[in-house]
Short mmCIF file of C-alpha atoms in Angstrom, two decimals:
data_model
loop_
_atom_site.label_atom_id
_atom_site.label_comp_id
_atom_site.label_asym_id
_atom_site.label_seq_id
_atom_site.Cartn_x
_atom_site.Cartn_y
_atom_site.Cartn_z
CA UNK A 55 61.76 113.63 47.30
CA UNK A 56 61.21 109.92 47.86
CA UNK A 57 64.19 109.40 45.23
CA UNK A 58 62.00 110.47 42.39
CA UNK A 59 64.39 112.26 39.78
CA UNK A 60 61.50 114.45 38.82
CA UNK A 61 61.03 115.65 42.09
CA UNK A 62 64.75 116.51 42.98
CA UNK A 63 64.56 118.32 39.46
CA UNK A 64 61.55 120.51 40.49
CA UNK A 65 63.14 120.90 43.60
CA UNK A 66 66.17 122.54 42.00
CA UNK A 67 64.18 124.59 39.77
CA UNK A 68 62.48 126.33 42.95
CA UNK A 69 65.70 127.25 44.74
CA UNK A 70 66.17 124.19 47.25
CA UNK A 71 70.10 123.87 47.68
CA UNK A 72 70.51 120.27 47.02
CA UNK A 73 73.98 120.67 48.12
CA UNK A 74 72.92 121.60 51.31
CA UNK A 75 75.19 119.15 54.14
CA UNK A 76 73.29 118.82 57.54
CA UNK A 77 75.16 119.36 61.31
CA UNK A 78 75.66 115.46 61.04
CA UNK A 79 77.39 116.59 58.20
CA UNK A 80 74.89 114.13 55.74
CA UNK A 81 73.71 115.51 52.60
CA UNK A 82 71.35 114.72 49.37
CA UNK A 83 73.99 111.85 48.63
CA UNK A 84 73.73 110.19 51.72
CA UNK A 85 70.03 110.11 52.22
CA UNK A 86 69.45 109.01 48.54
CA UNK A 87 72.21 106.20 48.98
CA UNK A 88 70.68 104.91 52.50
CA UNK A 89 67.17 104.48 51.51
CA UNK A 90 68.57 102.66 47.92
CA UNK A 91 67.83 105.36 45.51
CA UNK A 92 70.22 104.33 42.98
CA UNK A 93 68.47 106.78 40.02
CA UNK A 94 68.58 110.05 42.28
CA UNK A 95 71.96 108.90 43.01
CA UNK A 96 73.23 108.92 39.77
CA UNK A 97 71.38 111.92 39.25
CA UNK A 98 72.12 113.55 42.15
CA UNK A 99 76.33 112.77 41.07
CA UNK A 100 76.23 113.16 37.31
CA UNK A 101 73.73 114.57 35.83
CA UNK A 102 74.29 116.85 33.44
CA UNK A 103 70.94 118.33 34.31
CA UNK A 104 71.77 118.23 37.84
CA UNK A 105 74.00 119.33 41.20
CA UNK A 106 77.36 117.14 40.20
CA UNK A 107 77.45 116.47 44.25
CA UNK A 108 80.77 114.75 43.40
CA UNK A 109 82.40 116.43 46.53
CA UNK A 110 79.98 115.14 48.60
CA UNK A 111 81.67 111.73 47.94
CA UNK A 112 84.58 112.71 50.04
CA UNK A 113 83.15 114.13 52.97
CA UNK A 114 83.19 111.97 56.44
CA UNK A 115 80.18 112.10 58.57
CA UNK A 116 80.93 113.13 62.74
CA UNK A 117 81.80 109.20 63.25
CA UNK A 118 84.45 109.70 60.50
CA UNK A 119 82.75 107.28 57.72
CA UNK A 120 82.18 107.50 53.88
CA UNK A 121 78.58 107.49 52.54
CA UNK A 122 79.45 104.15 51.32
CA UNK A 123 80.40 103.01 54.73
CA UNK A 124 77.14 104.55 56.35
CA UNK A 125 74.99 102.88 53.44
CA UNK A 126 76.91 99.30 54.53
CA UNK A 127 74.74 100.21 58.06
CA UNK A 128 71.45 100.02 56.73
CA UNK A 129 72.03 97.08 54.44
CA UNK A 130 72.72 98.83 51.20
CA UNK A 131 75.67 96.89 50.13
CA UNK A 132 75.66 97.23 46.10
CA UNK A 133 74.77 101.04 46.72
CA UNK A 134 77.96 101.16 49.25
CA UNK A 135 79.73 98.92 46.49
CA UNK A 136 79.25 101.04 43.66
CA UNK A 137 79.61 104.28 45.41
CA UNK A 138 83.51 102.82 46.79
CA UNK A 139 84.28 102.65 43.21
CA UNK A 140 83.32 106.50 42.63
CA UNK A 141 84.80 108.00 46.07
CA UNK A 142 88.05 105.93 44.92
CA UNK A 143 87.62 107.71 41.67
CA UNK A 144 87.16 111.35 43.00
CA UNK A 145 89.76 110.52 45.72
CA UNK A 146 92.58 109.84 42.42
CA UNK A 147 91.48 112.59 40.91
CA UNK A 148 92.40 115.07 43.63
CA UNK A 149 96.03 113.51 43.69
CA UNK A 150 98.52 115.68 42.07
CA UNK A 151 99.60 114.01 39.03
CA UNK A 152 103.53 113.13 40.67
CA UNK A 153 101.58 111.52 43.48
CA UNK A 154 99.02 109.32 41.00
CA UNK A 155 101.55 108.11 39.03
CA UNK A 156 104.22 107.21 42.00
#
């Protein structure tokens, strides 16, 4: 989809699991985050309108890393910045709430 919102949309509307995680275990959210695509991103995460790959912020790659440090690798440093702050996020909200507030 070249990170073009309308794309991933159409995509979606034909069937294509977006959610779909690869044997390197790499899905939508790391391909959009390594080649920059900050609006299919956001879409990809949040969207109302779209997949809500939120869990897809917690899952480690064969090598053990985060998107956000795979997207360090090719240079994408705000994207890896910005998605820390989201994978922290998702990561507190999966505490129970005795452990968050410890």
């Amino acid at each position: 989809a070249a990170g073009n919102v309308a794309t991933l949309r159409w995509l979606q509307s034909q069937g294509v699991p977006l959610s779909h995680v690869n044997a390197a275990r790499h899905g939508a959210i790391v391909k959009a985050a390594w080649k920059g695509h900050c609006e299919a991103l956001q879409w990809l995460l949040f969207a109302l309108d779209g997949p809500q790959l939120t869990d897809q912020l917690l899952l480690l790659d064969l090598e053990g890393r985060t998107v956000s440090q795979l997207v360090q690798l090719n240079g994408q440093h705000d994207v890896a910045s910005w998605l820390q702050v989201h994978i922290d996020e998702q990561r507190r909200s999966m505490q129970p709430q005795s452990e968050a507030y410890a």
